[in-house]
Amino acid sequence: MTAPSRAPSAPPAPGAPPSPPPSMRLRELAFGAACAAAVRAAARLGVADALGDAPMTVETLATALRTEPGPLRRLLRALSCYGVFAERPDGTFAHTEMSRLLREDDPNSLRAIALWCTEPWTWDAWPRLDDAVRSGRNVVEDLYGKEFFAYLNEDAPESADVFNRAMTRSSEQSAREVAALLDLSGSRSVADIGGGQGHVVASLLDKYPAMHGSLLDLPRVVENALPRLRAGGDLADRVRIVPGDVRDAVPVEADVYIIKNILEWDDESTARLLRNVVEAGGPGTRVVVIENLVDDTPSMRFSTAMDLLLLLNVGGAKHTTDSMVGRLEAAGLAVGEIRPVNPFLHAFDCMVPA
């Protein structure tokens, strides 16, 4: 079993500006909401899409975006402090590697994710983090009087749409990496458990033309499965779409089960899902669990923030390597190799013992 590597902190680059003193760094952290709001504003305004390959003046950019030049300069100046856009000596602004990720047409675009992480409900929930830490419970039900996803779908359809777009884009990007990593040679069937629109199963069926697959998720989710998987699609004759709640039952038999980024609920829900998979597969079945971890050094700032957000909205949690292994073993799985999928995801390769 290979644990995630822990790279040592890199020393400052020669000539790099000195780090701010602790008092200023804490001030910066306390104003972190301003940075998040600036990223959201840039995404909503479409600044990255309007900015071409060549640097542009604020006046030209403001005309394209239908904004006031003065406030736009202030927004770009604030973002440039974090490496999102770059202000040049002549006062024009140019793209950086980060700002390009806010473009809608970038193949690795994070625009939808940036919007999802800054949706209106997050600004209601974050100030209640101390309440969640005291109680160990989510705060959304107290704020809105209903469970998080019920609130999204019933009361905040625009946020629900942002969530769906963010998850779709994230799944598209990571599904290709999952398929490239996994060797399923010799397996006849694969089941994508809680697989959303089916990006992972589609990528695996593309890689293995003789394989059959199943996609299991909530009815309202699989109704929007990829067209390729539905009637008339090029993969339709090799895939079964199964509506259902994976916490209630897993009515799918397969040689390999993929569980990606859904073991973030409360402990009981996680345990029920894993038990259901073990019972459905039986001895000798392979189970691959893919998650991002809060003890993975390269992505810890992101994953620990997501961990706190999960506490606020659903009362869930991200896992450490040890806590994930513990939950998998408690469900009766034998944990084998643990490998990185990309800079923020790891795959736990497991087997149901004979």
GROMACS .gro file of C-alpha atoms in nm, residues 163-164 167-168 171 192-201 214-226 229-230 241-244 246 258 260-262:
model
   39
  163PHE     CA    1  -2.361   2.276  -0.925
  164ASN     CA    2  -2.455   2.046  -1.214
  167MET     CA    3  -1.974   1.859  -1.146
  168THR     CA    4  -2.010   1.786  -1.518
  171SER     CA    5  -1.615   1.476  -1.416
  192ASP     CA    6  -2.009   0.337  -1.193
  193ILE     CA    7  -2.169   0.383  -0.849
  194GLY     CA    8  -2.312   0.730  -0.789
  195GLY     CA    9  -2.160   0.809  -1.126
  196GLY     CA   10  -2.358   1.119  -1.216
  197GLN     CA   11  -2.396   1.155  -1.591
  198GLY     CA   12  -2.163   0.861  -1.657
  199HIS     CA   13  -1.838   1.021  -1.770
  200VAL     CA   14  -1.623   0.758  -1.598
  201VAL     CA   15  -1.811   0.457  -1.733
  214SER     CA   16  -2.372   0.010  -1.556
  215LEU     CA   17  -2.446   0.360  -1.429
  216LEU     CA   18  -2.627   0.388  -1.094
  217ASP     CA   19  -2.740   0.720  -0.947
  218LEU     CA   20  -3.051   0.904  -0.832
  219PRO     CA   21  -3.339   0.913  -1.085
  220ARG     CA   22  -3.314   1.290  -1.140
  221VAL     CA   23  -2.941   1.248  -1.210
  222VAL     CA   24  -2.946   0.957  -1.455
  223GLU     CA   25  -3.229   1.123  -1.646
  224ASN     CA   26  -2.953   1.352  -1.769
  225ALA     CA   27  -2.699   1.079  -1.842
  226LEU     CA   28  -2.468   1.141  -2.134
  229LEU     CA   29  -2.527   0.616  -2.293
  230ARG     CA   30  -2.898   0.664  -2.365
  241ILE     CA   31  -2.869   0.291  -1.666
  242VAL     CA   32  -3.010   0.216  -1.320
  243PRO     CA   33  -3.198   0.482  -1.118
  244GLY     CA   34  -3.170   0.444  -0.741
  246VAL     CA   35  -2.686   0.381  -0.362
  258ILE     CA   36  -1.598   0.240  -0.932
  260LYS     CA   37  -1.568   0.826  -0.720
  261ASN     CA   38  -1.598   1.134  -0.497
  262ILE     CA   39  -1.913   1.031  -0.312
   0.00000   0.00000   0.00000
